[in-house]
């Protein structure tokens, strides 16, 4: 059981360059997808398809697509940033500001301040370095019965994500979720490029690979159980013996 908890705690985001010459073994890729297939989904609707892209030219074409970051993202992102490890350790949620281009980490940032989208540039290089890009497609026709807005179906896609992520990390394979390929013009172009039927929606993408720099640990924080667990009545705190 401790092994499982350790595996869960060790799972991490690999926002780094992968070795483009080190491919993912077919057996390992199969295990990752098989782990995804055993995820719980609402009503067992298995409302997803996974498109695996390992053709270098296609990955380059995807990386070449313009993916401008919205001001909504930049503004909402700013609100939850921490500007030091001490601050992040205190907050226990969110991420460090150093993950983002300096312009994104200023208060009241305006569109005119975002002259170069360094993160976009970086993202492009990260994408190109990936031997495998997975694209998870949401099939709204396999909706969870009576679930408003298919809320339960959308949660199911997260369960698939976690299973694949845990399997990949347990095999020593780095995994990085990329949301920016899902929406806007980039999403539209990817659908065209990869023949994705129009009724399917790109839920999220993930990069798989082996980190070039193994020394890529960064501070990861979580709330303590006592911070979010309520006992019998909301607001009543749980005492750990
Ligand atoms: C639905 C979802 C979308 C995410 N999108 C991105 C993303 O676009 N880019 C990224 O670098 N990380 C993305 N992440 C990863 C989270 O930022 C990450 O899990 C969180 O900061 C905790 O860090 P950890 O994964 O190392 O534990 C996403 C995670 C989830 C669950």
PDB file of N, CA, C and O in Angstrom, residues 123-200:
ATOM      1  N   UNK A 123       7.346  26.227 -25.273  1.00  0.00           N
ATOM      2  CA  UNK A 123       6.395  25.133 -25.495  1.00  0.00           C
ATOM      3  C   UNK A 123       6.657  24.461 -26.830  1.00  0.00           C
ATOM      4  O   UNK A 123       6.612  23.245 -26.957  1.00  0.00           O
ATOM      5  N   UNK A 124       6.935  25.320 -27.833  1.00  0.00           N
ATOM      6  CA  UNK A 124       7.160  24.805 -29.179  1.00  0.00           C
ATOM      7  C   UNK A 124       8.374  23.858 -29.171  1.00  0.00           C
ATOM      8  O   UNK A 124       8.330  22.761 -29.708  1.00  0.00           O
ATOM      9  N   UNK A 125       9.438  24.296 -28.475  1.00  0.00           N
ATOM     10  CA  UNK A 125      10.651  23.471 -28.419  1.00  0.00           C
ATOM     11  C   UNK A 125      10.403  22.192 -27.621  1.00  0.00           C
ATOM     12  O   UNK A 125      10.898  21.129 -27.968  1.00  0.00           O
ATOM     13  N   UNK A 126       9.640  22.337 -26.551  1.00  0.00           N
ATOM     14  CA  UNK A 126       9.309  21.145 -25.754  1.00  0.00           C
ATOM     15  C   UNK A 126       8.536  20.140 -26.609  1.00  0.00           C
ATOM     16  O   UNK A 126       8.823  18.945 -26.598  1.00  0.00           O
ATOM     17  N   UNK A 127       7.573  20.664 -27.354  1.00  0.00           N
ATOM     18  CA  UNK A 127       6.750  19.781 -28.190  1.00  0.00           C
ATOM     19  C   UNK A 127       7.604  19.039 -29.207  1.00  0.00           C
ATOM     20  O   UNK A 127       7.488  17.818 -29.374  1.00  0.00           O
ATOM     21  N   UNK A 128       8.487  19.782 -29.871  1.00  0.00           N
ATOM     22  CA  UNK A 128       9.324  19.174 -30.912  1.00  0.00           C
ATOM     23  C   UNK A 128      10.219  18.080 -30.328  1.00  0.00           C
ATOM     24  O   UNK A 128      10.535  17.105 -30.994  1.00  0.00           O
ATOM     25  N   UNK A 129      10.597  18.252 -29.052  1.00  0.00           N
ATOM     26  CA  UNK A 129      11.497  17.262 -28.438  1.00  0.00           C
ATOM     27  C   UNK A 129      10.777  15.961 -28.071  1.00  0.00           C
ATOM     28  O   UNK A 129      11.411  15.001 -27.657  1.00  0.00           O
ATOM     29  N   UNK A 130       9.446  15.939 -28.221  1.00  0.00           N
ATOM     30  CA  UNK A 130       8.689  14.786 -27.719  1.00  0.00           C
ATOM     31  C   UNK A 130       8.634  13.650 -28.735  1.00  0.00           C
ATOM     32  O   UNK A 130       8.163  13.858 -29.860  1.00  0.00           O
ATOM     33  N   UNK A 131       9.053  12.456 -28.343  1.00  0.00           N
ATOM     34  CA  UNK A 131       8.920  11.334 -29.284  1.00  0.00           C
ATOM     35  C   UNK A 131       7.463  10.937 -29.491  1.00  0.00           C
ATOM     36  O   UNK A 131       7.102  10.399 -30.537  1.00  0.00           O
ATOM     37  N   UNK A 132       6.633  11.200 -28.479  1.00  0.00           N
ATOM     38  CA  UNK A 132       5.204  10.831 -28.592  1.00  0.00           C
ATOM     39  C   UNK A 132       4.345  11.953 -28.030  1.00  0.00           C
ATOM     40  O   UNK A 132       4.618  12.493 -26.952  1.00  0.00           O
ATOM     41  N   UNK A 133       3.308  12.260 -28.797  1.00  0.00           N
ATOM     42  CA  UNK A 133       2.296  13.203 -28.326  1.00  0.00           C
ATOM     43  C   UNK A 133       0.960  12.457 -28.340  1.00  0.00           C
ATOM     44  O   UNK A 133       0.594  11.859 -29.368  1.00  0.00           O
ATOM     45  N   UNK A 134       0.290  12.451 -27.200  1.00  0.00           N
ATOM     46  CA  UNK A 134      -1.022  11.794 -27.132  1.00  0.00           C
ATOM     47  C   UNK A 134      -2.106  12.859 -27.101  1.00  0.00           C
ATOM     48  O   UNK A 134      -1.938  13.896 -26.453  1.00  0.00           O
ATOM     49  N   UNK A 135      -3.192  12.601 -27.812  1.00  0.00           N
ATOM     50  CA  UNK A 135      -4.298  13.573 -27.815  1.00  0.00           C
ATOM     51  C   UNK A 135      -5.553  12.832 -27.358  1.00  0.00           C
ATOM     52  O   UNK A 135      -5.965  11.843 -27.984  1.00  0.00           O
ATOM     53  N   UNK A 136      -6.102  13.278 -26.243  1.00  0.00           N
ATOM     54  CA  UNK A 136      -7.281  12.606 -25.689  1.00  0.00           C
ATOM     55  C   UNK A 136      -8.524  13.324 -26.202  1.00  0.00           C
ATOM     56  O   UNK A 136      -8.680  14.536 -26.026  1.00  0.00           O
ATOM     57  N   UNK A 137      -9.373  12.555 -26.860  1.00  0.00           N
ATOM     58  CA  UNK A 137     -10.570  13.122 -27.477  1.00  0.00           C
ATOM     59  C   UNK A 137     -11.789  12.742 -26.651  1.00  0.00           C
ATOM     60  O   UNK A 137     -11.961  11.570 -26.280  1.00  0.00           O
ATOM     61  N   UNK A 138     -12.582  13.733 -26.392  1.00  0.00           N
ATOM     62  CA  UNK A 138     -13.825  13.538 -25.636  1.00  0.00           C
ATOM     63  C   UNK A 138     -14.958  13.302 -26.625  1.00  0.00           C
ATOM     64  O   UNK A 138     -15.133  14.082 -27.575  1.00  0.00           O
ATOM     65  N   UNK A 139     -15.697  12.235 -26.393  1.00  0.00           N
ATOM     66  CA  UNK A 139     -16.822  11.919 -27.278  1.00  0.00           C
ATOM     67  C   UNK A 139     -18.127  12.245 -26.549  1.00  0.00           C
ATOM     68  O   UNK A 139     -18.608  11.460 -25.724  1.00  0.00           O
ATOM     69  N   UNK A 140     -18.703  13.433 -26.832  1.00  0.00           N
ATOM     70  CA  UNK A 140     -19.904  13.839 -26.091  1.00  0.00           C
ATOM     71  C   UNK A 140     -21.109  12.950 -26.366  1.00  0.00           C
ATOM     72  O   UNK A 140     -22.077  12.985 -25.608  1.00  0.00           O
ATOM     73  N   UNK A 141     -21.044  12.131 -27.426  1.00  0.00           N
ATOM     74  CA  UNK A 141     -22.201  11.265 -27.698  1.00  0.00           C
ATOM     75  C   UNK A 141     -22.263  10.111 -26.690  1.00  0.00           C
ATOM     76  O   UNK A 141     -23.289   9.487 -26.509  1.00  0.00           O
ATOM     77  N   UNK A 142     -21.154   9.820 -26.036  1.00  0.00           N
ATOM     78  CA  UNK A 142     -21.152   8.761 -25.004  1.00  0.00           C
ATOM     79  C   UNK A 142     -21.283   9.415 -23.637  1.00  0.00           C
ATOM     80  O   UNK A 142     -20.442   9.270 -22.760  1.00  0.00           O
ATOM     81  N   UNK A 143     -22.348  10.203 -23.490  1.00  0.00           N
ATOM     82  CA  UNK A 143     -22.471  11.009 -22.279  1.00  0.00           C
ATOM     83  C   UNK A 143     -22.999  10.200 -21.095  1.00  0.00           C
ATOM     84  O   UNK A 143     -23.724   9.217 -21.265  1.00  0.00           O
ATOM     85  N   UNK A 144     -22.641  10.642 -19.915  1.00  0.00           N
ATOM     86  CA  UNK A 144     -23.136  10.003 -18.696  1.00  0.00           C
ATOM     87  C   UNK A 144     -24.615  10.357 -18.550  1.00  0.00           C
ATOM     88  O   UNK A 144     -24.967  11.531 -18.651  1.00  0.00           O
ATOM     89  N   UNK A 145     -25.478   9.362 -18.337  1.00  0.00           N
ATOM     90  CA  UNK A 145     -26.910   9.646 -18.290  1.00  0.00           C
ATOM     91  C   UNK A 145     -27.261  10.702 -17.234  1.00  0.00           C
ATOM     92  O   UNK A 145     -26.726  10.666 -16.127  1.00  0.00           O
ATOM     93  N   UNK A 146     -28.143  11.586 -17.630  1.00  0.00           N
ATOM     94  CA  UNK A 146     -28.724  12.603 -16.734  1.00  0.00           C
ATOM     95  C   UNK A 146     -27.694  13.451 -16.003  1.00  0.00           C
ATOM     96  O   UNK A 146     -27.950  13.926 -14.896  1.00  0.00           O
ATOM     97  N   UNK A 147     -26.527  13.622 -16.593  1.00  0.00           N
ATOM     98  CA  UNK A 147     -25.512  14.452 -15.935  1.00  0.00           C
ATOM     99  C   UNK A 147     -25.503  15.818 -16.617  1.00  0.00           C
ATOM    100  O   UNK A 147     -25.221  15.919 -17.818  1.00  0.00           O
ATOM    101  N   UNK A 148     -25.830  16.852 -15.834  1.00  0.00           N
ATOM    102  CA  UNK A 148     -25.952  18.189 -16.420  1.00  0.00           C
ATOM    103  C   UNK A 148     -24.625  18.625 -17.021  1.00  0.00           C
ATOM    104  O   UNK A 148     -23.584  18.584 -16.340  1.00  0.00           O
ATOM    105  N   UNK A 149     -24.661  18.991 -18.281  1.00  0.00           N
ATOM    106  CA  UNK A 149     -23.438  19.415 -18.975  1.00  0.00           C
ATOM    107  C   UNK A 149     -22.421  18.283 -19.084  1.00  0.00           C
ATOM    108  O   UNK A 149     -21.251  18.517 -19.315  1.00  0.00           O
ATOM    109  N   UNK A 150     -22.867  17.064 -18.900  1.00  0.00           N
ATOM    110  CA  UNK A 150     -21.982  15.875 -18.886  1.00  0.00           C
ATOM    111  C   UNK A 150     -20.807  16.079 -17.929  1.00  0.00           C
ATOM    112  O   UNK A 150     -19.672  15.678 -18.205  1.00  0.00           O
ATOM    113  N   UNK A 151     -21.129  16.702 -16.820  1.00  0.00           N
ATOM    114  CA  UNK A 151     -20.121  16.958 -15.786  1.00  0.00           C
ATOM    115  C   UNK A 151     -19.398  15.662 -15.400  1.00  0.00           C
ATOM    116  O   UNK A 151     -18.169  15.610 -15.291  1.00  0.00           O
ATOM    117  N   UNK A 152     -20.191  14.587 -15.240  1.00  0.00           N
ATOM    118  CA  UNK A 152     -19.581  13.318 -14.819  1.00  0.00           C
ATOM    119  C   UNK A 152     -18.684  12.747 -15.917  1.00  0.00           C
ATOM    120  O   UNK A 152     -17.631  12.163 -15.646  1.00  0.00           O
ATOM    121  N   UNK A 153     -19.104  12.941 -17.164  1.00  0.00           N
ATOM    122  CA  UNK A 153     -18.288  12.463 -18.286  1.00  0.00           C
ATOM    123  C   UNK A 153     -16.949  13.180 -18.333  1.00  0.00           C
ATOM    124  O   UNK A 153     -15.913  12.588 -18.655  1.00  0.00           O
ATOM    125  N   UNK A 154     -16.968  14.453 -17.982  1.00  0.00           N
ATOM    126  CA  UNK A 154     -15.725  15.239 -18.024  1.00  0.00           C
ATOM    127  C   UNK A 154     -14.798  14.814 -16.887  1.00  0.00           C
ATOM    128  O   UNK A 154     -13.588  14.663 -17.076  1.00  0.00           O
ATOM    129  N   UNK A 155     -15.383  14.548 -15.728  1.00  0.00           N
ATOM    130  CA  UNK A 155     -14.562  14.023 -14.616  1.00  0.00           C
ATOM    131  C   UNK A 155     -13.889  12.720 -15.063  1.00  0.00           C
ATOM    132  O   UNK A 155     -12.722  12.459 -14.758  1.00  0.00           O
ATOM    133  N   UNK A 156     -14.627  11.910 -15.811  1.00  0.00           N
ATOM    134  CA  UNK A 156     -14.095  10.603 -16.257  1.00  0.00           C
ATOM    135  C   UNK A 156     -12.790  10.774 -17.035  1.00  0.00           C
ATOM    136  O   UNK A 156     -11.865   9.968 -16.906  1.00  0.00           O
ATOM    137  N   UNK A 157     -12.719  11.835 -17.832  1.00  0.00           N
ATOM    138  CA  UNK A 157     -11.504  12.056 -18.639  1.00  0.00           C
ATOM    139  C   UNK A 157     -10.296  12.313 -17.748  1.00  0.00           C
ATOM    140  O   UNK A 157      -9.170  11.964 -18.094  1.00  0.00           O
ATOM    141  N   UNK A 158     -10.554  12.910 -16.584  1.00  0.00           N
ATOM    142  CA  UNK A 158      -9.475  13.140 -15.621  1.00  0.00           C
ATOM    143  C   UNK A 158      -8.982  11.826 -15.030  1.00  0.00           C
ATOM    144  O   UNK A 158      -7.784  11.656 -14.774  1.00  0.00           O
ATOM    145  N   UNK A 159      -9.925  10.895 -14.829  1.00  0.00           N
ATOM    146  CA  UNK A 159      -9.526   9.582 -14.292  1.00  0.00           C
ATOM    147  C   UNK A 159      -8.626   8.866 -15.302  1.00  0.00           C
ATOM    148  O   UNK A 159      -7.633   8.232 -14.923  1.00  0.00           O
ATOM    149  N   UNK A 160      -8.947   9.008 -16.577  1.00  0.00           N
ATOM    150  CA  UNK A 160      -8.131   8.381 -17.634  1.00  0.00           C
ATOM    151  C   UNK A 160      -6.730   9.000 -17.603  1.00  0.00           C
ATOM    152  O   UNK A 160      -5.708   8.307 -17.677  1.00  0.00           O
ATOM    153  N   UNK A 161      -6.701  10.333 -17.452  1.00  0.00           N
ATOM    154  CA  UNK A 161      -5.423  11.052 -17.396  1.00  0.00           C
ATOM    155  C   UNK A 161      -4.559  10.494 -16.267  1.00  0.00           C
ATOM    156  O   UNK A 161      -3.385  10.155 -16.453  1.00  0.00           O
ATOM    157  N   UNK A 162      -5.141  10.390 -15.085  1.00  0.00           N
ATOM    158  CA  UNK A 162      -4.359   9.974 -13.916  1.00  0.00           C
ATOM    159  C   UNK A 162      -3.822   8.547 -14.088  1.00  0.00           C
ATOM    160  O   UNK A 162      -2.662   8.277 -13.768  1.00  0.00           O
ATOM    161  N   UNK A 163      -4.664   7.653 -14.597  1.00  0.00           N
ATOM    162  CA  UNK A 163      -4.189   6.271 -14.784  1.00  0.00           C
ATOM    163  C   UNK A 163      -3.006   6.213 -15.742  1.00  0.00           C
ATOM    164  O   UNK A 163      -2.015   5.524 -15.496  1.00  0.00           O
ATOM    165  N   UNK A 164      -3.112   6.947 -16.849  1.00  0.00           N
ATOM    166  CA  UNK A 164      -2.026   6.915 -17.851  1.00  0.00           C
ATOM    167  C   UNK A 164      -0.757   7.523 -17.256  1.00  0.00           C
ATOM    168  O   UNK A 164       0.347   7.032 -17.474  1.00  0.00           O
ATOM    169  N   UNK A 165      -0.952   8.601 -16.496  1.00  0.00           N
ATOM    170  CA  UNK A 165       0.175   9.346 -15.921  1.00  0.00           C
ATOM    171  C   UNK A 165       0.931   8.462 -14.918  1.00  0.00           C
ATOM    172  O   UNK A 165       2.157   8.364 -14.933  1.00  0.00           O
ATOM    173  N   UNK A 166       0.150   7.799 -14.046  1.00  0.00           N
ATOM    174  CA  UNK A 166       0.776   6.925 -13.043  1.00  0.00           C
ATOM    175  C   UNK A 166       1.534   5.782 -13.718  1.00  0.00           C
ATOM    176  O   UNK A 166       2.645   5.445 -13.324  1.00  0.00           O
ATOM    177  N   UNK A 167       0.918   5.216 -14.740  1.00  0.00           N
ATOM    178  CA  UNK A 167       1.572   4.095 -15.435  1.00  0.00           C
ATOM    179  C   UNK A 167       2.864   4.573 -16.079  1.00  0.00           C
ATOM    180  O   UNK A 167       3.904   3.919 -15.958  1.00  0.00           O
ATOM    181  N   UNK A 168       2.792   5.721 -16.767  1.00  0.00           N
ATOM    182  CA  UNK A 168       3.991   6.242 -17.447  1.00  0.00           C
ATOM    183  C   UNK A 168       5.105   6.472 -16.428  1.00  0.00           C
ATOM    184  O   UNK A 168       6.222   5.979 -16.590  1.00  0.00           O
ATOM    185  N   UNK A 169       4.790   7.196 -15.356  1.00  0.00           N
ATOM    186  CA  UNK A 169       5.832   7.507 -14.362  1.00  0.00           C
ATOM    187  C   UNK A 169       6.372   6.233 -13.714  1.00  0.00           C
ATOM    188  O   UNK A 169       7.558   6.129 -13.418  1.00  0.00           O
ATOM    189  N   UNK A 170       5.509   5.234 -13.531  1.00  0.00           N
ATOM    190  CA  UNK A 170       5.986   3.993 -12.897  1.00  0.00           C
ATOM    191  C   UNK A 170       6.942   3.245 -13.829  1.00  0.00           C
ATOM    192  O   UNK A 170       7.763   2.456 -13.380  1.00  0.00           O
ATOM    193  N   UNK A 171       6.836   3.524 -15.129  1.00  0.00           N
ATOM    194  CA  UNK A 171       7.757   2.907 -16.098  1.00  0.00           C
ATOM    195  C   UNK A 171       8.997   3.776 -16.320  1.00  0.00           C
ATOM    196  O   UNK A 171       9.824   3.487 -17.183  1.00  0.00           O
ATOM    197  N   UNK A 172       9.087   4.883 -15.577  1.00  0.00           N
ATOM    198  CA  UNK A 172      10.228   5.792 -15.722  1.00  0.00           C
ATOM    199  C   UNK A 172      10.082   6.705 -16.930  1.00  0.00           C
ATOM    200  O   UNK A 172      11.062   7.307 -17.390  1.00  0.00           O
ATOM    201  N   UNK A 173       8.852   6.824 -17.443  1.00  0.00           N
ATOM    202  CA  UNK A 173       8.614   7.679 -18.616  1.00  0.00           C
ATOM    203  C   UNK A 173       8.032   9.011 -18.148  1.00  0.00           C
ATOM    204  O   UNK A 173       7.100   9.041 -17.333  1.00  0.00           O
ATOM    205  N   UNK A 174       8.616  10.106 -18.652  1.00  0.00           N
ATOM    206  CA  UNK A 174       8.135  11.437 -18.272  1.00  0.00           C
ATOM    207  C   UNK A 174       6.824  11.750 -19.000  1.00  0.00           C
ATOM    208  O   UNK A 174       6.618  11.332 -20.152  1.00  0.00           O
ATOM    209  N   UNK A 175       5.976  12.504 -18.318  1.00  0.00           N
ATOM    210  CA  UNK A 175       4.614  12.781 -18.802  1.00  0.00           C
ATOM    211  C   UNK A 175       4.314  14.250 -18.547  1.00  0.00           C
ATOM    212  O   UNK A 175       4.598  14.761 -17.462  1.00  0.00           O
ATOM    213  N   UNK A 176       3.772  14.907 -19.544  1.00  0.00           N
ATOM    214  CA  UNK A 176       3.470  16.339 -19.404  1.00  0.00           C
ATOM    215  C   UNK A 176       2.123  16.632 -20.068  1.00  0.00           C
ATOM    216  O   UNK A 176       1.956  16.391 -21.258  1.00  0.00           O
ATOM    217  N   UNK A 177       1.198  17.126 -19.265  1.00  0.00           N
ATOM    218  CA  UNK A 177      -0.112  17.507 -19.816  1.00  0.00           C
ATOM    219  C   UNK A 177       0.020  18.849 -20.521  1.00  0.00           C
ATOM    220  O   UNK A 177       0.646  19.773 -20.000  1.00  0.00           O
ATOM    221  N   UNK A 178      -0.588  18.947 -21.689  1.00  0.00           N
ATOM    222  CA  UNK A 178      -0.564  20.202 -22.449  1.00  0.00           C
ATOM    223  C   UNK A 178      -2.012  20.563 -22.790  1.00  0.00           C
ATOM    224  O   UNK A 178      -2.647  19.887 -23.589  1.00  0.00           O
ATOM    225  N   UNK A 179      -2.512  21.609 -22.150  1.00  0.00           N
ATOM    226  CA  UNK A 179      -3.910  22.004 -22.396  1.00  0.00           C
ATOM    227  C   UNK A 179      -4.036  22.915 -23.605  1.00  0.00           C
ATOM    228  O   UNK A 179      -5.114  23.007 -24.198  1.00  0.00           O
ATOM    229  N   UNK A 180      -2.929  23.589 -23.956  1.00  0.00           N
ATOM    230  CA  UNK A 180      -3.053  24.662 -24.953  1.00  0.00           C
ATOM    231  C   UNK A 180      -3.347  24.160 -26.368  1.00  0.00           C
ATOM    232  O   UNK A 180      -3.634  24.955 -27.254  1.00  0.00           O
ATOM    233  N   UNK A 181      -3.289  22.853 -26.584  1.00  0.00           N
ATOM    234  CA  UNK A 181      -3.587  22.360 -27.938  1.00  0.00           C
ATOM    235  C   UNK A 181      -5.078  22.098 -28.120  1.00  0.00           C
ATOM    236  O   UNK A 181      -5.503  21.681 -29.191  1.00  0.00           O
ATOM    237  N   UNK A 182      -5.852  22.329 -27.049  1.00  0.00           N
ATOM    238  CA  UNK A 182      -7.256  21.922 -27.110  1.00  0.00           C
ATOM    239  C   UNK A 182      -8.157  22.956 -27.771  1.00  0.00           C
ATOM    240  O   UNK A 182      -9.105  22.604 -28.456  1.00  0.00           O
ATOM    241  N   UNK A 183      -7.864  24.231 -27.510  1.00  0.00           N
ATOM    242  CA  UNK A 183      -8.853  25.253 -27.886  1.00  0.00           C
ATOM    243  C   UNK A 183      -8.399  26.151 -29.019  1.00  0.00           C
ATOM    244  O   UNK A 183      -7.251  26.084 -29.442  1.00  0.00           O
ATOM    245  N   UNK A 184      -9.318  27.010 -29.413  1.00  0.00           N
ATOM    246  CA  UNK A 184      -9.019  28.089 -30.350  1.00  0.00           C
ATOM    247  C   UNK A 184      -8.509  27.586 -31.678  1.00  0.00           C
ATOM    248  O   UNK A 184      -8.740  26.435 -32.067  1.00  0.00           O
ATOM    249  N   UNK A 185      -7.781  28.478 -32.370  1.00  0.00           N
ATOM    250  CA  UNK A 185      -7.328  28.137 -33.719  1.00  0.00           C
ATOM    251  C   UNK A 185      -6.412  26.905 -33.726  1.00  0.00           C
ATOM    252  O   UNK A 185      -6.467  26.091 -34.639  1.00  0.00           O
ATOM    253  N   UNK A 186      -5.585  26.743 -32.657  1.00  0.00           N
ATOM    254  CA  UNK A 186      -4.668  25.589 -32.629  1.00  0.00           C
ATOM    255  C   UNK A 186      -5.477  24.294 -32.648  1.00  0.00           C
ATOM    256  O   UNK A 186      -5.207  23.383 -33.435  1.00  0.00           O
ATOM    257  N   UNK A 187      -6.498  24.235 -31.798  1.00  0.00           N
ATOM    258  CA  UNK A 187      -7.348  23.039 -31.727  1.00  0.00           C
ATOM    259  C   UNK A 187      -7.979  22.736 -33.075  1.00  0.00           C
ATOM    260  O   UNK A 187      -7.994  21.585 -33.528  1.00  0.00           O
ATOM    261  N   UNK A 188      -8.487  23.778 -33.715  1.00  0.00           N
ATOM    262  CA  UNK A 188      -9.149  23.610 -35.030  1.00  0.00           C
ATOM    263  C   UNK A 188      -8.166  23.047 -36.046  1.00  0.00           C
ATOM    264  O   UNK A 188      -8.478  22.129 -36.814  1.00  0.00           O
ATOM    265  N   UNK A 189      -6.967  23.632 -36.058  1.00  0.00           N
ATOM    266  CA  UNK A 189      -5.962  23.190 -37.039  1.00  0.00           C
ATOM    267  C   UNK A 189      -5.494  21.766 -36.772  1.00  0.00           C
ATOM    268  O   UNK A 189      -5.241  21.005 -37.703  1.00  0.00           O
ATOM    269  N   UNK A 190      -5.376  21.428 -35.499  1.00  0.00           N
ATOM    270  CA  UNK A 190      -4.932  20.059 -35.166  1.00  0.00           C
ATOM    271  C   UNK A 190      -5.987  19.058 -35.627  1.00  0.00           C
ATOM    272  O   UNK A 190      -5.670  18.001 -36.178  1.00  0.00           O
ATOM    273  N   UNK A 191      -7.252  19.407 -35.434  1.00  0.00           N
ATOM    274  CA  UNK A 191      -8.324  18.496 -35.861  1.00  0.00           C
ATOM    275  C   UNK A 191      -8.246  18.244 -37.361  1.00  0.00           C
ATOM    276  O   UNK A 191      -8.403  17.125 -37.828  1.00  0.00           O
ATOM    277  N   UNK A 192      -7.954  19.322 -38.082  1.00  0.00           N
ATOM    278  CA  UNK A 192      -7.857  19.211 -39.546  1.00  0.00           C
ATOM    279  C   UNK A 192      -6.636  18.354 -39.921  1.00  0.00           C
ATOM    280  O   UNK A 192      -6.737  17.424 -40.723  1.00  0.00           O
ATOM    281  N   UNK A 193      -5.517  18.677 -39.297  1.00  0.00           N
ATOM    282  CA  UNK A 193      -4.252  18.013 -39.612  1.00  0.00           C
ATOM    283  C   UNK A 193      -4.313  16.509 -39.350  1.00  0.00           C
ATOM    284  O   UNK A 193      -3.712  15.704 -40.073  1.00  0.00           O
ATOM    285  N   UNK A 194      -5.057  16.130 -38.309  1.00  0.00           N
ATOM    286  CA  UNK A 194      -5.038  14.723 -37.886  1.00  0.00           C
ATOM    287  C   UNK A 194      -6.346  13.990 -38.205  1.00  0.00           C
ATOM    288  O   UNK A 194      -6.595  12.905 -37.672  1.00  0.00           O
ATOM    289  N   UNK A 195      -7.168  14.603 -39.054  1.00  0.00           N
ATOM    290  CA  UNK A 195      -8.444  13.971 -39.459  1.00  0.00           C
ATOM    291  C   UNK A 195      -9.357  13.645 -38.288  1.00  0.00           C
ATOM    292  O   UNK A 195     -10.016  12.605 -38.280  1.00  0.00           O
ATOM    293  N   UNK A 196      -9.382  14.479 -37.302  1.00  0.00           N
ATOM    294  CA  UNK A 196     -10.238  14.197 -36.136  1.00  0.00           C
ATOM    295  C   UNK A 196     -11.677  14.590 -36.481  1.00  0.00           C
ATOM    296  O   UNK A 196     -11.924  15.729 -36.898  1.00  0.00           O
ATOM    297  N   UNK A 197     -12.619  13.661 -36.325  1.00  0.00           N
ATOM    298  CA  UNK A 197     -14.010  13.983 -36.658  1.00  0.00           C
ATOM    299  C   UNK A 197     -14.509  15.192 -35.880  1.00  0.00           C
ATOM    300  O   UNK A 197     -14.127  15.388 -34.719  1.00  0.00           O
ATOM    301  N   UNK A 198     -15.360  15.981 -36.546  1.00  0.00           N
ATOM    302  CA  UNK A 198     -15.727  17.264 -35.917  1.00  0.00           C
ATOM    303  C   UNK A 198     -16.554  17.088 -34.643  1.00  0.00           C
ATOM    304  O   UNK A 198     -16.554  17.949 -33.776  1.00  0.00           O
ATOM    305  N   UNK A 199     -17.225  15.944 -34.499  1.00  0.00           N
ATOM    306  CA  UNK A 199     -18.047  15.765 -33.291  1.00  0.00           C
ATOM    307  C   UNK A 199     -17.212  15.423 -32.043  1.00  0.00           C
ATOM    308  O   UNK A 199     -17.700  15.447 -30.922  1.00  0.00           O
ATOM    309  N   UNK A 200     -15.930  15.116 -32.235  1.00  0.00           N
ATOM    310  CA  UNK A 200     -15.076  14.842 -31.068  1.00  0.00           C
ATOM    311  C   UNK A 200     -14.369  16.121 -30.630  1.00  0.00           C
ATOM    312  O   UNK A 200     -14.038  16.976 -31.453  1.00  0.00           O
TER     313      UNK A 200
END
